[in-house]
């Protein structure tokens, strides 16, 4: 018979959390200026801790990959490239002319990082097209996936059951937002789409936002009171 | 007479199980006779006296334990006195008459389908030390094939199982070429890139203008010179393809109004993105050659990085000088009069509205991606946002207002460039519509095929 260790409440941490919550809530809700200096100090500590965590993360990545290189693990060459690049950029950003805003750092960002990030994000379009092709369909379960791709039948079943409604909404607003087609749509359709956005869609989104905020508040209270 | 009352001579002998390849017309194999000769107790009607000897005298290896159980049935035990004794079994001897030591003792004979036993271990007594492996090999010296067989069997026991001859089934590929999904990707890519590169089908249609653009323009246009504007830069190069186009007209307008722009970003790549975009806007303005010295904006745009995500935003609301202190060369002497959110995700704009706008009460304008527009419409409707410029459509109409304004120094990026993007947007939307139609066509044809 396995025994699961029961988590014990750390009352010191719980006390710190409660004090911070009371300080911030007091400064925010009661607008007590005397607490502002304390809360400003807390926000600064948050920034410092986050910065230290970021540096720790970078250091950890370097250590992990350096160990791979020294141990000769599989794909150690990729790890060596990563470590060498990181060190080169760090050194040039630290001692180079202009520092982190110098020509070398700006070139690294503009010529390598920015295009790379944009390229990876651009792949999202193809994923969305594939998802739209496969799941925005009218009707129920289609057992045989077409188009040369496999997928979980259960997920496909649950996704296609609401596909008709999603397809209707997608088609309506695609027609509305396509400049070429927007010009030929009758005004009644444009007005109807605007009404859908202003009334039911907005009401739904407001409900989601309000519900999410209340849920978050209750979770925070539960965390403070129950400690888990 | 046996108990059944049937004479022994007339007692039907029990039929041995017939093999699959045997038929009634084929003579039975002689194995049945051999089996009953070796194990006569299997025979129907066997009595001990018929054996012609006691069990103790049976020379068959693995013979019989004379101590039968309570029911009188003999028990078969591997009764080896010497663990290393090699069974002197004629059936195990090869053609040269030697016995293979790798063959283990056969406990049961005469049953069809039994595998040949292989000796893979020895029974060790406490006083004995285990023999080195070479001794076992040495005993079978001269017969490499059998040793190899033994080695393979041993490896088989210790290796992980591998599936052989079981190829992974290739995913089903539709025989209908036009529904092959890589073709669909190619269609989308061609219809999106073609208008941009080759200038296909110039469209004169304008994208729809959503509420919020005019209000945002009016707010920025009403700024006085040297007004402090706080910018929340919440996008990085991953989403710069859309947000750069949307942010440039806004930044152009702010610089044209000679606003003192200071910014914060919770993304590590945010400040670098801001420098890149602001530098492009300045170069475009300077290259246009329409600006007098007096109209140049003397204030540098400075954006600070605040690590910690949304937790760091309250400091920008309560103590902006401390938030910008380690970056800004010339800190603004006055409080900001306008906030501008440049965000790719609705969550970033929401965090700013929750943490900063509610504290400062400063009018806020958002420039966001088109996907974040529906989530932020309620904020525009409630008044928390004074203006909303979403996606490329909003950027187009903002730029059009900028170009049509009275300020000649405001012109930077031409509307013609944006119109080229409008054309590409047309074709991309048509491609998405085609994908949706083809997807439903594939589903309908698939269902019809199944029936």
XYZ file of C-alpha atoms in Angstrom:
679
model
C 0.000 0.000 0.000
C 1.572 3.300 -1.062
C 1.348 6.304 1.178
C 1.013 9.758 -0.288
C 2.787 12.385 1.798
C 0.366 14.961 3.074
C 1.537 18.483 2.261
C 2.134 20.532 5.329
C 1.219 24.185 5.354
C 4.197 26.457 5.665
C 2.825 29.093 7.985
C 5.738 31.456 7.442
C 5.073 31.629 3.728
C 1.365 31.903 4.328
C 1.943 34.795 6.709
C 4.082 36.625 4.179
C 1.429 36.131 1.487
C -1.324 37.402 3.761
C 0.675 40.480 4.766
C 1.460 41.325 1.150
C -2.153 40.863 0.108
C -3.353 43.125 2.919
C -0.803 45.795 2.077
C -1.634 45.836 -1.622
C -5.365 45.611 -1.060
C -5.206 48.381 1.493
C -3.230 50.655 -0.774
C -5.399 49.866 -3.754
C -8.877 49.741 -2.299
C -8.578 52.141 0.588
C -6.196 54.514 -1.203
C -3.951 54.954 1.814
C -0.944 57.010 0.730
C 1.032 55.841 3.708
C 1.095 52.337 2.265
C 2.268 53.437 -1.151
C 5.916 53.552 -0.221
C 5.676 49.998 1.129
C 3.916 48.657 -1.931
C 6.352 50.426 -4.246
C 9.098 48.600 -2.430
C 7.272 45.326 -2.980
C 6.932 45.962 -6.702
C 10.621 46.738 -6.924
C 11.453 43.499 -5.162
C 9.275 41.658 -7.673
C 11.211 43.188 -10.539
C 14.545 42.339 -8.947
C 13.478 38.758 -8.227
C 12.193 38.321 -11.765
C 15.448 39.636 -13.169
C 17.441 37.257 -10.961
C 15.225 34.369 -12.060
C 15.852 35.260 -15.676
C 19.602 35.349 -15.155
C 19.425 32.060 -13.305
C 17.535 30.549 -16.199
C 20.144 31.687 -18.686
C 22.925 30.374 -16.484
C 21.153 27.037 -16.110
C 20.787 26.671 -19.855
C 24.482 27.348 -20.330
C 25.463 24.855 -17.649
C 23.216 22.128 -19.038
C 24.544 22.512 -22.532
C 28.142 22.843 -21.375
C 27.775 19.535 -19.569
C 26.449 17.955 -22.728
C 29.457 19.189 -24.626
C 31.900 17.942 -22.019
C 30.178 14.578 -21.759
C 30.009 14.186 -25.517
C 26.283 13.515 -25.470
C 24.237 13.167 -28.578
C 23.933 16.400 -30.575
C 26.730 17.934 -28.517
C 27.656 20.071 -31.530
C 24.350 21.928 -31.296
C 24.974 22.544 -27.636
C 28.441 23.869 -28.411
C 27.013 26.282 -30.958
C 24.450 27.493 -28.450
C 27.007 28.071 -25.729
C 29.465 29.780 -28.051
C 26.804 32.069 -29.497
C 25.453 33.004 -26.101
C 28.909 33.825 -24.791
C 29.814 35.819 -27.880
C 26.674 37.940 -27.734
C 27.070 38.416 -23.992
C 30.689 39.504 -24.275
C 30.028 41.864 -27.170
C 27.018 43.331 -25.418
C 29.022 43.853 -22.249
C 32.308 45.221 -23.483
C 31.520 46.274 -27.031
C 31.059 49.903 -28.007
C 27.515 50.939 -27.277
C 26.894 47.988 -25.013
C 23.553 46.244 -25.477
C 22.498 48.992 -27.898
C 25.672 48.804 -29.943
C 25.881 47.986 -33.606
C 26.709 44.315 -33.097
C 23.830 43.676 -30.718
C 21.416 45.543 -32.937
C 22.605 43.568 -35.937
C 22.173 40.278 -34.094
C 18.660 41.267 -33.201
C 17.647 42.681 -36.559
C 19.306 40.117 -38.798
C 18.923 36.892 -36.837
C 16.538 37.055 -33.920
C 13.739 39.105 -35.421
C 13.499 37.205 -38.720
C 13.755 33.887 -36.898
C 10.956 34.743 -34.491
C 8.788 36.058 -37.290
C 9.403 32.932 -39.354
C 8.395 30.606 -36.553
C 5.262 32.599 -35.872
C 4.401 32.608 -39.563
C 4.071 28.820 -39.422
C 0.983 29.404 -37.324
C -0.894 30.375 -40.455
C -0.422 26.919 -41.950
C -1.531 25.232 -38.752
C -4.652 27.361 -38.741
C -5.346 26.554 -42.369
C -4.966 22.846 -41.663
C -7.261 23.117 -38.649
C -9.834 25.083 -40.615
C -9.710 22.521 -43.407
C -10.170 19.591 -41.065
C -12.546 20.817 -38.394
C -14.664 23.646 -39.763
C -17.074 21.256 -41.435
C -20.815 20.953 -41.469
C -22.181 17.726 -40.053
C -21.064 15.144 -37.547
C -18.280 12.609 -37.388
C -16.369 11.853 -40.519
C -14.588 8.587 -39.892
C -11.961 8.680 -42.583
C -9.555 11.576 -42.367
C -8.842 12.836 -45.809
C -6.021 14.835 -47.151
C -3.154 12.680 -46.062
C -3.239 13.343 -42.350
C -4.055 11.189 -39.391
C -5.807 12.410 -36.322
C -7.446 11.174 -33.152
C -10.923 10.086 -34.115
C -12.373 11.030 -30.769
C -10.994 14.542 -30.921
C -12.208 14.865 -34.470
C -15.657 13.696 -33.466
C -16.008 16.209 -30.699
C -14.568 18.976 -32.840
C -16.773 18.472 -35.877
C -19.991 18.343 -33.896
C -19.854 22.111 -33.383
C -18.169 22.730 -36.674
C -21.292 23.876 -38.436
C -21.861 26.768 -36.067
C -18.231 27.759 -36.083
C -18.199 27.555 -39.851
C -21.201 29.842 -40.102
C -19.584 32.487 -37.924
C -16.256 32.186 -39.684
C -17.837 32.484 -43.110
C -19.940 35.488 -42.120
C -17.036 37.509 -40.795
C -14.653 36.412 -43.512
C -17.124 37.731 -46.030
C -17.459 40.913 -44.028
C -13.767 41.547 -43.605
C -12.694 40.734 -47.124
C -12.484 44.153 -48.752
C -13.451 42.802 -52.152
C -16.578 41.094 -50.845
C -17.484 43.709 -48.270
C -18.224 46.140 -51.053
C -20.747 43.828 -52.690
C -22.532 42.681 -49.537
C -25.953 44.226 -48.969
C -26.105 46.732 -46.127
C -28.483 44.500 -44.210
C -25.857 41.802 -43.925
C -23.230 44.281 -42.808
C -25.641 45.644 -40.242
C -26.475 42.181 -39.008
C -22.795 41.343 -38.574
C -22.284 44.546 -36.653
C -25.235 43.705 -34.419
C -23.806 40.251 -33.737
C -20.542 41.848 -32.680
C -22.124 44.553 -30.533
C -24.813 42.568 -28.757
C -24.476 38.805 -28.347
C -20.724 38.545 -28.886
C -19.951 41.441 -26.599
C -22.342 40.184 -23.921
C -20.716 36.782 -24.042
C -17.244 38.218 -23.798
C -18.239 40.452 -20.910
C -19.650 37.444 -19.122
C -16.475 35.489 -19.726
C -14.291 38.331 -18.473
C -16.407 38.914 -15.390
C -16.689 35.238 -14.600
C -12.980 34.721 -15.032
C -12.173 37.628 -12.750
C -14.512 36.396 -10.027
C -13.082 32.888 -10.313
C -9.582 34.256 -10.013
C -10.551 36.240 -6.925
C -12.079 33.202 -5.265
C -9.034 31.110 -6.064
C -6.816 33.717 -4.485
C -8.949 33.805 -1.339
C -8.909 30.028 -1.181
C -5.140 29.995 -1.564
C -4.730 32.450 1.270
C -7.255 30.867 3.607
C -6.674 27.180 2.954
C -3.056 27.369 1.916
C -3.477 24.999 -1.064
C -10.948 -58.129 -16.866
C -10.674 -54.497 -16.295
C -13.363 -52.609 -14.491
C -15.086 -51.507 -17.635
C -15.909 -55.145 -18.416
C -14.415 -54.991 -21.834
C -11.745 -57.573 -22.524
C -8.307 -56.169 -22.898
C -7.904 -57.490 -26.316
C -11.098 -55.848 -27.373
C -10.518 -52.645 -25.504
C -10.403 -49.824 -27.932
C -7.163 -48.027 -27.825
C -7.579 -44.307 -27.275
C -7.006 -42.354 -30.431
C -4.079 -40.015 -30.495
C -4.863 -36.473 -31.614
C -4.651 -36.326 -35.372
C -2.386 -33.687 -36.822
C -3.788 -31.071 -39.151
C -2.100 -32.509 -42.171
C -3.337 -36.025 -41.536
C -6.532 -37.330 -43.046
C -8.509 -40.439 -42.386
C -7.043 -42.104 -45.410
C -3.468 -41.514 -44.392
C -1.776 -44.052 -42.259
C -1.124 -42.834 -38.803
C 2.421 -42.036 -37.828
C 4.376 -44.408 -35.788
C 4.861 -41.815 -33.082
C 1.802 -43.109 -31.348
C 3.319 -46.497 -30.995
C 6.586 -44.969 -29.786
C 4.746 -42.789 -27.282
C 2.863 -45.643 -25.730
C 5.966 -47.748 -25.704
C 7.793 -45.088 -23.770
C 4.886 -44.192 -21.508
C 2.654 -47.206 -21.341
C 0.605 -45.729 -18.528
C -0.969 -43.460 -21.091
C -2.545 -46.426 -22.709
C -6.173 -47.088 -21.964
C -6.599 -49.979 -19.681
C -3.064 -49.930 -18.424
C -2.395 -51.846 -15.266
C 0.793 -51.922 -13.374
C 1.334 -55.525 -14.028
C 1.345 -54.943 -17.727
C 4.402 -52.800 -17.546
C 6.684 -55.713 -17.096
C 8.640 -54.163 -14.342
C 8.352 -51.845 -11.475
C 8.663 -48.198 -11.806
C 11.928 -48.227 -9.971
C 13.532 -50.278 -12.670
C 12.560 -47.943 -15.471
C 15.769 -46.771 -17.143
C 14.139 -43.737 -18.791
C 15.911 -40.593 -17.668
C 13.732 -38.346 -15.693
C 12.087 -41.556 -14.690
C 9.493 -42.274 -12.209
C 9.344 -41.570 -8.615
C 8.527 -44.808 -6.887
C 6.671 -42.894 -4.256
C 3.424 -42.396 -6.016
C 0.814 -40.032 -4.712
C -2.256 -40.962 -2.684
C -4.275 -41.836 -5.753
C -1.682 -44.320 -6.950
C -0.691 -42.346 -9.983
C 3.015 -42.205 -10.663
C 4.645 -38.810 -10.575
C 7.221 -37.745 -13.057
C 10.104 -35.873 -11.535
C 13.410 -34.819 -12.990
C 15.316 -37.164 -10.813
C 18.891 -36.437 -11.623
C 21.415 -37.479 -9.076
C 24.205 -35.637 -10.752
C 23.388 -32.190 -12.105
C 25.960 -32.505 -14.793
C 24.878 -35.881 -15.923
C 24.327 -35.987 -19.596
C 21.286 -38.010 -20.493
C 22.218 -41.065 -22.365
C 19.347 -40.751 -24.725
C 19.761 -42.304 -28.076
C 17.411 -39.772 -29.642
C 19.664 -36.925 -28.523
C 22.810 -38.371 -30.012
C 23.902 -37.072 -33.323
C 25.145 -39.076 -36.226
C 28.579 -39.523 -34.743
C 27.132 -41.038 -31.654
C 28.118 -38.198 -29.291
C 25.616 -36.499 -27.109
C 25.207 -32.735 -27.316
C 25.828 -31.280 -23.833
C 23.799 -28.190 -24.703
C 20.715 -30.299 -25.030
C 18.864 -30.499 -21.800
C 17.162 -33.563 -20.427
C 13.861 -34.434 -21.952
C 11.221 -34.878 -19.316
C 8.339 -35.895 -21.492
C 8.513 -37.617 -24.813
C 6.157 -38.630 -27.488
C 4.017 -35.533 -27.484
C 3.799 -33.750 -30.759
C 4.974 -30.138 -30.875
C 7.477 -30.162 -28.042
C 10.597 -28.090 -28.594
C 13.998 -29.530 -28.005
C 15.166 -28.554 -24.540
C 18.310 -26.518 -24.260
C 20.497 -26.472 -21.220
C 20.984 -22.853 -20.192
C 21.784 -23.206 -16.554
C 23.127 -25.689 -14.110
C 21.879 -26.714 -10.770
C 24.588 -25.692 -8.334
C 25.100 -27.099 -4.897
C 26.285 -24.948 -2.070
C 29.733 -26.489 -1.918
C 30.358 -26.100 -5.575
C 31.721 -22.987 -7.169
C 30.288 -21.910 -10.464
C 32.335 -22.992 -13.402
C 33.687 -20.318 -15.686
C 31.821 -19.931 -18.942
C 34.750 -21.196 -20.929
C 34.334 -24.579 -19.346
C 30.828 -24.878 -20.731
C 32.119 -23.775 -24.085
C 35.034 -26.102 -23.825
C 32.744 -29.000 -23.266
C 30.990 -28.248 -26.519
C 34.164 -27.489 -28.335
C 34.073 -28.262 -31.970
C 30.393 -27.534 -32.461
C 30.104 -23.822 -33.183
C 26.654 -23.984 -34.664
C 25.057 -25.270 -31.521
C 26.941 -22.768 -29.407
C 25.765 -19.978 -31.653
C 22.258 -21.253 -31.221
C 22.681 -21.177 -27.489
C 24.096 -17.692 -27.625
C 21.211 -16.432 -29.702
C 18.696 -17.909 -27.365
C 20.432 -16.297 -24.423
C 20.485 -12.912 -26.157
C 16.850 -13.316 -26.996
C 16.022 -13.557 -23.333
C 17.900 -10.413 -22.450
C 17.196 -8.123 -25.384
C 14.254 -5.783 -25.661
C 11.592 -7.113 -27.993
C 11.728 -5.759 -31.498
C 8.966 -5.884 -33.995
C 10.119 -7.190 -37.301
C 8.270 -7.135 -40.518
C 5.682 -4.821 -39.014
C 5.933 -1.682 -40.962
C 4.164 1.385 -39.786
C 1.149 1.946 -41.860
C 1.414 5.023 -43.939
C -1.350 7.477 -43.319
C -4.195 7.359 -45.694
C -3.666 9.669 -48.629
C -6.668 10.766 -50.515
C -6.751 9.673 -54.116
C -8.351 12.943 -55.006
C -5.428 15.143 -55.917
C -7.167 18.426 -55.317
C -7.894 17.484 -51.697
C -4.300 16.633 -50.912
C -3.449 18.961 -48.056
C 0.041 20.033 -49.230
C -1.624 21.310 -52.366
C -3.889 23.378 -50.199
C -0.917 24.847 -48.388
C 0.605 25.694 -51.742
C -2.620 27.341 -52.839
C -2.692 29.525 -49.752
C 0.958 30.473 -50.127
C 0.583 31.371 -53.795
C -2.552 33.431 -53.249
C -0.902 35.292 -50.389
C 2.533 35.895 -51.861
C 1.469 36.480 -55.447
C -0.255 39.825 -54.884
C 2.601 41.092 -52.729
C 5.397 40.086 -55.049
C 3.790 40.101 -58.461
C 1.146 42.735 -57.849
C -1.825 40.636 -58.868
C -5.279 42.108 -59.122
C -4.998 45.612 -57.714
C -8.131 46.172 -55.709
C -9.761 49.509 -55.234
C -11.882 48.345 -52.354
C -11.215 49.564 -48.871
C -11.196 47.417 -45.767
C -14.058 48.034 -43.338
C -13.530 50.616 -40.636
C -14.396 49.443 -37.170
C -15.401 51.828 -34.355
C -12.553 53.270 -32.329
C -10.180 54.439 -35.039
C -11.595 57.926 -35.351
C -11.590 58.404 -31.577
C -7.972 57.308 -31.301
C -6.931 59.683 -34.048
C -8.739 62.555 -32.407
C -7.078 61.947 -29.055
C -3.570 61.929 -30.477
C -4.298 64.849 -32.725
C -5.336 66.883 -29.706
C -2.016 66.507 -27.890
C -0.098 69.626 -27.123
C 3.606 69.826 -27.956
C 5.919 68.189 -25.416
C 3.064 66.228 -23.878
C 4.217 63.059 -22.179
C 2.817 59.864 -23.679
C 3.348 56.535 -21.945
C 3.579 53.586 -24.325
C 3.197 49.960 -23.257
C 5.175 47.960 -25.810
C 3.784 44.441 -25.595
C 4.833 42.756 -28.805
C 8.052 41.309 -30.125
C 9.325 40.383 -33.576
C 7.198 37.254 -33.643
C 4.074 39.346 -34.114
C 5.783 42.340 -35.703
C 4.482 41.444 -39.138
C 1.070 42.803 -38.267
C 1.790 45.111 -35.346
C 4.561 47.055 -37.050
C 2.131 48.050 -39.769
C -0.402 49.076 -37.146
C 2.045 50.825 -34.818
C 3.859 52.916 -37.404
C 0.984 55.325 -38.174
C 0.417 55.859 -34.464
C 4.097 56.501 -33.773
C 4.272 58.753 -36.797
C 1.414 60.793 -35.453
C 2.937 61.040 -31.983
C 6.285 62.188 -33.337
C 4.534 64.652 -35.593
C 2.814 66.135 -32.533
C 6.239 66.389 -30.840
C 5.093 64.238 -27.973
C 7.584 63.015 -25.403
C 7.229 59.278 -25.725
C 8.424 57.019 -22.946
C 7.620 53.355 -22.770
C 7.769 50.193 -20.746
C 7.804 46.618 -21.930
C 7.493 43.319 -20.101
C 8.998 41.415 -23.022
C 12.783 41.042 -23.242
C 12.701 41.795 -26.967
C 10.273 44.703 -26.531
C 12.785 47.566 -26.225
C 14.781 46.332 -29.206
C 11.601 46.058 -31.278
C 10.657 49.568 -30.263
C 14.040 50.963 -31.294
C 13.761 49.223 -34.629
C 10.305 50.559 -35.417
C 10.971 54.069 -34.158
C 14.188 54.194 -36.148
C 12.328 53.180 -39.291
C 9.677 55.820 -38.722
C 12.248 58.546 -38.163
C 14.208 57.595 -41.255
C 11.053 57.601 -43.349
C 10.084 60.996 -42.075
C 13.537 62.421 -42.605
C 13.780 60.940 -46.079
C 10.529 62.591 -47.067
C 12.283 65.885 -46.707
C 9.139 67.681 -45.722
C 10.065 68.553 -42.194
C 11.488 71.775 -40.931
C 13.951 71.864 -38.143
C 11.336 73.214 -35.818
C 9.011 70.337 -36.482
C 11.524 67.664 -35.632
C 10.792 65.851 -32.470
C 13.681 66.459 -30.094
C 12.687 63.777 -27.650
C 14.224 60.345 -27.944
C 11.823 57.457 -27.548
C 12.961 55.354 -24.623
C 11.454 52.046 -23.662
C 12.438 50.253 -20.465
C 12.255 46.529 -19.855
C 10.432 45.510 -16.675
C 10.905 41.831 -15.846
C 8.179 40.094 -13.942
C 5.283 40.293 -16.355
C 2.072 41.782 -15.123
C 3.465 42.013 -11.580
C 5.790 44.785 -12.660
C 3.101 46.988 -14.216
C 1.795 48.576 -10.992
C 5.180 50.245 -10.487
C 4.702 52.019 -13.804
C 1.430 53.363 -12.438
C 2.584 54.390 -8.976
C 6.171 55.459 -9.575
C 7.003 55.908 -13.240
C 10.306 57.613 -12.535
C 11.516 54.621 -10.565
C 10.307 52.254 -13.281
C 12.173 54.144 -15.970
C 15.000 55.417 -13.811
C 17.631 52.925 -14.873
C 17.023 53.490 -18.599
C 15.847 56.983 -19.368
C 18.417 59.655 -19.880
C 16.003 62.518 -19.525
C 13.105 61.622 -17.361
C 9.790 63.306 -18.132
C 9.109 66.133 -15.791
C 5.371 65.775 -16.022
C 2.911 62.952 -15.661
C 1.714 61.303 -18.853
C -1.471 62.637 -20.394
C -2.070 59.699 -22.713
C -1.337 55.975 -22.631
C -0.899 53.927 -25.771
C -0.979 50.143 -25.659
C 0.795 48.329 -28.479
C -0.113 44.682 -27.887
C -0.445 41.526 -29.930
C -2.555 39.725 -27.341
C -5.680 40.887 -25.638
C -4.360 39.694 -22.275
C -1.550 42.247 -22.300
C -3.977 45.068 -22.970
C -6.267 43.779 -20.234
C -3.410 43.665 -17.726
C -2.499 47.249 -18.476
C -6.102 48.357 -18.117
C -6.441 46.513 -14.825
C -3.133 47.436 -13.229
C -2.306 50.868 -14.597
C -5.283 52.585 -16.193
C -7.500 52.123 -13.160
C -4.848 53.692 -10.939
C -3.863 56.635 -13.078
C -7.132 57.338 -14.903
C -5.127 58.474 -17.930
C -6.961 58.153 -21.287
C -5.811 55.008 -23.005
C -5.703 54.060 -26.653
C -4.952 50.520 -27.825
C -3.299 49.406 -31.045
C -3.730 45.646 -31.153
C -3.834 42.749 -33.567
C -7.085 41.889 -35.297
C -7.435 38.735 -33.233
C -7.518 40.721 -30.005
C -10.224 43.089 -31.234
C -13.337 41.145 -30.109
C -11.999 40.712 -26.577
C -11.246 44.404 -26.209
C -14.487 45.733 -27.720
C -16.229 45.657 -24.311
C -13.528 47.905 -22.897
C -14.105 50.398 -25.713
C -17.814 50.210 -25.143
C -17.474 50.839 -21.419
C -15.122 53.772 -21.850
C -11.993 52.258 -20.340
C -10.467 52.460 -23.775
C -10.895 55.742 -25.576
C -9.761 54.413 -28.929
C -9.076 51.062 -30.549
C -7.001 50.516 -33.691
C -7.061 46.825 -34.471
C -5.155 44.981 -37.125
C -4.363 46.007 -40.577
C -7.809 47.457 -41.259
C -7.457 49.925 -38.449
C -3.947 50.849 -39.508
C -5.131 51.564 -43.032
C -7.848 53.940 -41.921
C -5.582 55.613 -39.364
C -2.956 56.185 -42.035
C -5.602 57.476 -44.411
C -6.672 60.047 -41.821
C -3.051 60.961 -41.265
C -2.443 61.490 -44.942
C -5.549 63.552 -45.307
C -4.734 65.832 -42.419
C -3.591 69.407 -42.579
C -0.180 68.735 -41.100
C 2.243 68.295 -44.015
C 4.844 66.836 -41.733
C 2.704 63.891 -40.825
C 3.116 62.066 -44.090
C 5.504 59.174 -43.867
C 4.432 55.798 -45.048
C 2.335 56.215 -48.146
C -1.145 54.853 -48.355
C -0.163 53.117 -51.579
C 2.022 50.738 -49.608
C -0.851 49.913 -47.336
C -3.141 49.455 -50.333
C -0.785 46.772 -51.591
C -1.322 44.963 -48.331
C -5.066 45.396 -48.722
C -4.803 43.587 -52.015
C -2.846 40.758 -50.408
C -5.447 40.578 -47.661
C -8.150 40.177 -50.297
C -6.470 37.180 -51.847
C -5.602 35.631 -48.503
C -9.226 35.807 -47.406
C -10.311 34.225 -50.665
C -7.775 31.468 -50.098
C -9.194 30.794 -46.635
C -12.694 30.661 -48.095
C -11.484 28.188 -50.693
C -9.929 26.062 -47.957
C -13.196 25.986 -46.035
C -15.145 25.005 -49.139
C -12.652 22.295 -50.040
C -12.737 20.948 -46.506
C -16.493 20.579 -46.558
C -16.306 19.086 -50.038
C -13.829 16.530 -48.761
C -16.155 15.661 -45.896
C -19.175 15.266 -48.163
C -17.302 13.125 -50.671
C -15.824 11.062 -47.884
C -19.222 10.301 -46.414
C -20.592 9.472 -49.831
C -17.714 7.118 -50.459
C -18.268 5.308 -47.180
C -21.888 4.641 -48.014
